[in-house]
Coordinates of C-alpha atoms in Angstrom, one line a residue:
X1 CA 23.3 -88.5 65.5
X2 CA 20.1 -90.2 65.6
X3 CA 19.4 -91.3 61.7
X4 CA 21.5 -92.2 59.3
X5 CA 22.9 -88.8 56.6
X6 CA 20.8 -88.5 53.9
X7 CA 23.2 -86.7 51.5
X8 CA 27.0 -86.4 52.3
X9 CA 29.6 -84.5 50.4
X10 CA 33.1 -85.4 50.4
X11 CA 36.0 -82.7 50.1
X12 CA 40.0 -84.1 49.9
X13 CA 43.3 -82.6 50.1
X14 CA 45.9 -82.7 47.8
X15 CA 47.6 -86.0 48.2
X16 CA 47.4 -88.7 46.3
X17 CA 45.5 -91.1 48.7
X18 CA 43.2 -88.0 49.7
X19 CA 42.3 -87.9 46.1
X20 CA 42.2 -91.7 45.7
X21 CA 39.7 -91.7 48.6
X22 CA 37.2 -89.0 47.3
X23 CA 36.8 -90.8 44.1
X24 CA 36.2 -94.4 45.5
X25 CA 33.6 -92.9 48.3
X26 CA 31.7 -90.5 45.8
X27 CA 31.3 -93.3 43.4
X28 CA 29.9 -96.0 46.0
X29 CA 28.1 -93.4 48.2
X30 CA 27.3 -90.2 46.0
X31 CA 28.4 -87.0 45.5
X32 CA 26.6 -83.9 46.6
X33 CA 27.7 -80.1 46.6
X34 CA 29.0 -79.0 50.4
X35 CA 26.1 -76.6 50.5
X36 CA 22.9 -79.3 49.4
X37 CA 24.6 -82.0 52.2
X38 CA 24.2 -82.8 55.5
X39 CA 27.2 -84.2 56.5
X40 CA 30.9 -83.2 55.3
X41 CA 33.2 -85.5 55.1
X42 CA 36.3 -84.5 55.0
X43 CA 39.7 -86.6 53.5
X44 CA 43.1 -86.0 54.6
X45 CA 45.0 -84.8 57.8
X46 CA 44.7 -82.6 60.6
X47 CA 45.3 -79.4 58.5
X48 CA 43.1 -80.1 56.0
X49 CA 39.8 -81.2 58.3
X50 CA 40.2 -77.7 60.5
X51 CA 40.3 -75.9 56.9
X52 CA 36.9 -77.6 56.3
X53 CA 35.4 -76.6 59.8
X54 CA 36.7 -73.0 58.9
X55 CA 34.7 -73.0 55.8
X56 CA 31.4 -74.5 57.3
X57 CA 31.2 -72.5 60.4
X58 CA 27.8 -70.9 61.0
X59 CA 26.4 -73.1 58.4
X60 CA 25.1 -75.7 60.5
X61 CA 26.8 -78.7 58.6
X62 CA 28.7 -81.6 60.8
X63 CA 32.0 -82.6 59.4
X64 CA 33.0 -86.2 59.6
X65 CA 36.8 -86.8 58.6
X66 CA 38.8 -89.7 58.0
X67 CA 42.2 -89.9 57.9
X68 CA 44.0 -89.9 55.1
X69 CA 47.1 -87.7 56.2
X70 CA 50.2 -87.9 58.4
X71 CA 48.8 -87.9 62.3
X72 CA 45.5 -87.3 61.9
X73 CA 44.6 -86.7 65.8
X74 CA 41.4 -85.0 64.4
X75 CA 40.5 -87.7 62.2
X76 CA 38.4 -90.6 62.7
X77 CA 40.1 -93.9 61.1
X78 CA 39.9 -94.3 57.2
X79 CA 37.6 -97.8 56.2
X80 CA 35.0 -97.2 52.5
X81 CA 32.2 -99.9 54.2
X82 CA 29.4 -98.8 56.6
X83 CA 30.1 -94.7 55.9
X84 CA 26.2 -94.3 56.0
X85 CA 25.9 -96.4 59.5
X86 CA 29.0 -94.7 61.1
X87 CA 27.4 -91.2 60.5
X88 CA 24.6 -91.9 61.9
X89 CA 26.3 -93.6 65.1
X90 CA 29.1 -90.8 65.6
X91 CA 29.3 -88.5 68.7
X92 CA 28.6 -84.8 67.8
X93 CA 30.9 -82.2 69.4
X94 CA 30.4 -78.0 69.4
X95 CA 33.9 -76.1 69.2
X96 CA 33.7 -72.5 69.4
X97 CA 36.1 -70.4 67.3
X98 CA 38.2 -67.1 68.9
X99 CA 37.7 -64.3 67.7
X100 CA 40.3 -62.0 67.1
X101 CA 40.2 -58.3 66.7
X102 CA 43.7 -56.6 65.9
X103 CA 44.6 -53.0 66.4
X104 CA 47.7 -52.4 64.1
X105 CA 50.6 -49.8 64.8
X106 CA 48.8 -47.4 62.0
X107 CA 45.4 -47.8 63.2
X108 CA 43.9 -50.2 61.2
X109 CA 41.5 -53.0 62.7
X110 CA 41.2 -56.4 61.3
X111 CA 39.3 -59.2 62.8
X112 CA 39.0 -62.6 62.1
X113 CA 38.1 -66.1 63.6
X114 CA 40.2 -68.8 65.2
X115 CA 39.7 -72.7 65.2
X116 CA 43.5 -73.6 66.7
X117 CA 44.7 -70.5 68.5
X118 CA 45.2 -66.7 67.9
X119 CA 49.1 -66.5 68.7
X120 CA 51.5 -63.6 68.7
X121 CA 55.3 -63.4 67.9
X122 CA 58.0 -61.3 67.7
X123 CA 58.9 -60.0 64.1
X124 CA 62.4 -58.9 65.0
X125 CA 65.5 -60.2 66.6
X126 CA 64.4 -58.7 69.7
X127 CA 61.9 -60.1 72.4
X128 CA 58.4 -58.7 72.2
X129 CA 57.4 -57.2 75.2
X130 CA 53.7 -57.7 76.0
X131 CA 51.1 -56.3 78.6
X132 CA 48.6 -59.3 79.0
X133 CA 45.1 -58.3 80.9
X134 CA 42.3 -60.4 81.6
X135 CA 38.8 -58.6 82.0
X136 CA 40.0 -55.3 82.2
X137 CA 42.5 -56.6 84.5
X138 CA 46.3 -56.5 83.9
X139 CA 47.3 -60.0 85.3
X140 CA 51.0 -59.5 83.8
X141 CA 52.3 -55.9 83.2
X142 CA 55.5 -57.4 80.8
X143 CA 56.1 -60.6 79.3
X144 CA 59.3 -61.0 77.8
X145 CA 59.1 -63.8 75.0
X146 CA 59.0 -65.2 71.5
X147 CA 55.3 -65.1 71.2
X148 CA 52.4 -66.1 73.3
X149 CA 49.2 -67.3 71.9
X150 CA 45.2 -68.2 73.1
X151 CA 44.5 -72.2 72.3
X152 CA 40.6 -73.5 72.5
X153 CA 40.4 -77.3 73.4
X154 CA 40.6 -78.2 69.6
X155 CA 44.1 -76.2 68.9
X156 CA 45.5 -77.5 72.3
X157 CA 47.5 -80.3 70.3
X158 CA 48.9 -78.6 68.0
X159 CA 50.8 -75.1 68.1
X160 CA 50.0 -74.9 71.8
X161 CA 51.4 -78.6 73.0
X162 CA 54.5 -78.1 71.2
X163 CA 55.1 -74.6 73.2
X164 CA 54.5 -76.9 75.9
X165 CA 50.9 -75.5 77.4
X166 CA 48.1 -78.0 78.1
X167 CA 46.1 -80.3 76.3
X168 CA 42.4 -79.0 77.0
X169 CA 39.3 -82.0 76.9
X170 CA 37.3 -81.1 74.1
X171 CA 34.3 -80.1 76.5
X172 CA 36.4 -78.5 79.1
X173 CA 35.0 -74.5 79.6
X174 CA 38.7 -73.4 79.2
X175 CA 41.0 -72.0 77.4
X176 CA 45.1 -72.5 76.9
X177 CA 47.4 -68.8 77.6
X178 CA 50.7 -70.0 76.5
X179 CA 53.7 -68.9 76.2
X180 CA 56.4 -68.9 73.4
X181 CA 60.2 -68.8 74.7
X182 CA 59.7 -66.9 78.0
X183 CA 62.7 -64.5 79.1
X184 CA 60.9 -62.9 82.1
X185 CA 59.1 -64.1 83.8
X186 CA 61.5 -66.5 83.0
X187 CA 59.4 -68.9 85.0
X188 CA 55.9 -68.2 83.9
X189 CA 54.3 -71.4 82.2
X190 CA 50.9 -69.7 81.5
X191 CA 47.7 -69.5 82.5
X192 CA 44.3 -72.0 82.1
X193 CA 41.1 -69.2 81.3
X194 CA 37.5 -69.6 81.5
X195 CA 35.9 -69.6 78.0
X196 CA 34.5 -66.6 79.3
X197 CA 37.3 -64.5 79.5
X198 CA 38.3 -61.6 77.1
X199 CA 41.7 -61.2 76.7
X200 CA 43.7 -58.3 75.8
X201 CA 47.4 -58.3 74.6
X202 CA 49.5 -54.9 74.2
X203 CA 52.7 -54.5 72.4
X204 CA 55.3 -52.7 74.3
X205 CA 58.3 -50.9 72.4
X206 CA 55.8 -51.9 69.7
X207 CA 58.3 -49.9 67.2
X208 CA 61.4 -51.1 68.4
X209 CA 60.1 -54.7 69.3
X210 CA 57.4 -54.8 66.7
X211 CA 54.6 -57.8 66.7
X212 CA 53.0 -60.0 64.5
X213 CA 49.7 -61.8 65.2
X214 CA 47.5 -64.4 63.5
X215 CA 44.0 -66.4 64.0
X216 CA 45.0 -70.3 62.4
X217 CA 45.6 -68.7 58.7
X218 CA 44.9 -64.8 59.0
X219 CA 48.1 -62.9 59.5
X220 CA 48.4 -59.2 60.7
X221 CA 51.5 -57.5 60.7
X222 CA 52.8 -55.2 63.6
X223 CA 49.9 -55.1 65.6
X224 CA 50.1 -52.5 68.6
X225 CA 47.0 -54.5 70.6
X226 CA 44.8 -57.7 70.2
X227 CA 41.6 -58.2 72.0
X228 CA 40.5 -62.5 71.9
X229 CA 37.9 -64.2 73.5
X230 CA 35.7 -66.9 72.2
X231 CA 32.2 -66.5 70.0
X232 CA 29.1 -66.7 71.2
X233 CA 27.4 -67.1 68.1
X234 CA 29.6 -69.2 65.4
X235 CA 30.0 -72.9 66.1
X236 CA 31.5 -76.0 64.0
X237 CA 30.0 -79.6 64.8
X238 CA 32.6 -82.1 64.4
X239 CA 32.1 -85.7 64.1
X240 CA 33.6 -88.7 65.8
X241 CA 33.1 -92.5 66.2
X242 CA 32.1 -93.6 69.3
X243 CA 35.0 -95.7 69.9
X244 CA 37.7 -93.1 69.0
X245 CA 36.3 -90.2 71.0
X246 CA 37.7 -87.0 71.2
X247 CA 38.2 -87.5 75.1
X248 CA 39.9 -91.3 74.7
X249 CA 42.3 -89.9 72.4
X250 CA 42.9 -87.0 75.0
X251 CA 43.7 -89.5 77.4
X252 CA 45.6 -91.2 75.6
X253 CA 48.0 -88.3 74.8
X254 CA 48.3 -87.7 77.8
X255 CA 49.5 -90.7 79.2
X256 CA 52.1 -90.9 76.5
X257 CA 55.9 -91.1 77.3

């Protein structure tokens, strides 16, 4: 950013320290509504910073967050001094949500958008069987699993890194197919898709081996097909400092052992 913010609003989770946080900063710094501010600043954990980008996409506000949660990969470090002059200083990056659109077993079509993922599982004791094509191509006629799911960059470290798919550089044009448990092809460690692509999943057996899916938060139950690919018109501008980057701490993760 080139000048310094000249209203911020600060939002908190529920913990104590969130809490604690939002009531020192708004006192020294000011407290404006979310929609009269320019920047959002958002106090807690990783959870709670991707709820606030959900809630200001498409409105053109940046969100800064500071950690005041567990992890806080997301989160730039917690410190009250210099807030104004950190704004101003921090690196701006564009993520682009999925967006979902879910066909369920009686018809009904739901759609919603995705920071993290849009990721599918089997409801049943059964494996779901799944027909995955890419572009009107079918790249994998059955995939027998526990779920597979579509990760942007942002959601590669969290739902997606623990199923063991790739951690995606904020900027790279890609995104994560993972999948959950694989049975056959027992094998098959997933795939790494243009941001381009349109992907198609369809249930198999959907009856017998019936399918739920969900985009972050938005749950649909026994879905018989989901179509995903990534927005071209909603974004969410997230703020970082320039000596935490999103990139370093991709690195970083990376190189861990």
């Amino acid at each position: 950013m080139s000048k310094a913010a000249n209203s911020i609003a600060f939002v908190s989770s529920g913990t104590p320290d969130a809490k604690a946080a939002l009531e020192s900063l708004s006192a020294r710094y000011g407290q404006h509504s979310v929609a009269e501010a320019d920047v959002v600043v958002a106090l807690g954990g990783d959870g709670f910073l991707l709820q606030t980008l959900r809630d200001t996409m498409g409105t053109g506000k940046k969100v800064y967050g500071m950690n005041r949660g567990t992890i806080g990969f997301l989160m730039n470090e917690y410190r009250s001094g210099g807030l104004a002059e950190r704004i101003a200083a921090a690196v701006a990056e564009t993520i682009r949500p999925l967006e979902m659109q879910a066909v369920t077993s009686d018809g009904e079509t739901v759609s919603a958008l995705a920071i993290n993922e849009v990721a599918l599982w089997r409801q049943s004791y059964q494996t779901a069987k799944i027909r995955i094509t890419i572009d009107d191509q079918v790249r994998l006629e059955e995939l027998n699993c526990d779920g597979v799911m579509i990760a942007t960059p942002a959601g590669s470290t969290a739902y997606n890194l623990s199923a063991h798919g790739p951690i995606l550089p904020l900027d790279a044009p890609l995104l994560a197919l993972t999948p959950v448990s694989p049975f056959r092809p027992r094998r098959w460690r997933g795939a790494l898709l243009s941001n381009k692509a349109t992907v198609r999943f369809d249930i198999l057996e959907a009856e017998k081996r019936p399918v739920n899916a969900a985009a972050d938060h938005t749950e649909v139950k026994a879905v018989a097909s989901v179509t995903v690919r990534e927005s071209a018109t909603v974004t969410a501008t997230l703020l970082f400092d320039p000596n935490h980057s999103w990139n370093e701490r991709i690195l970083a993760e990376q190189f861990r052992y």
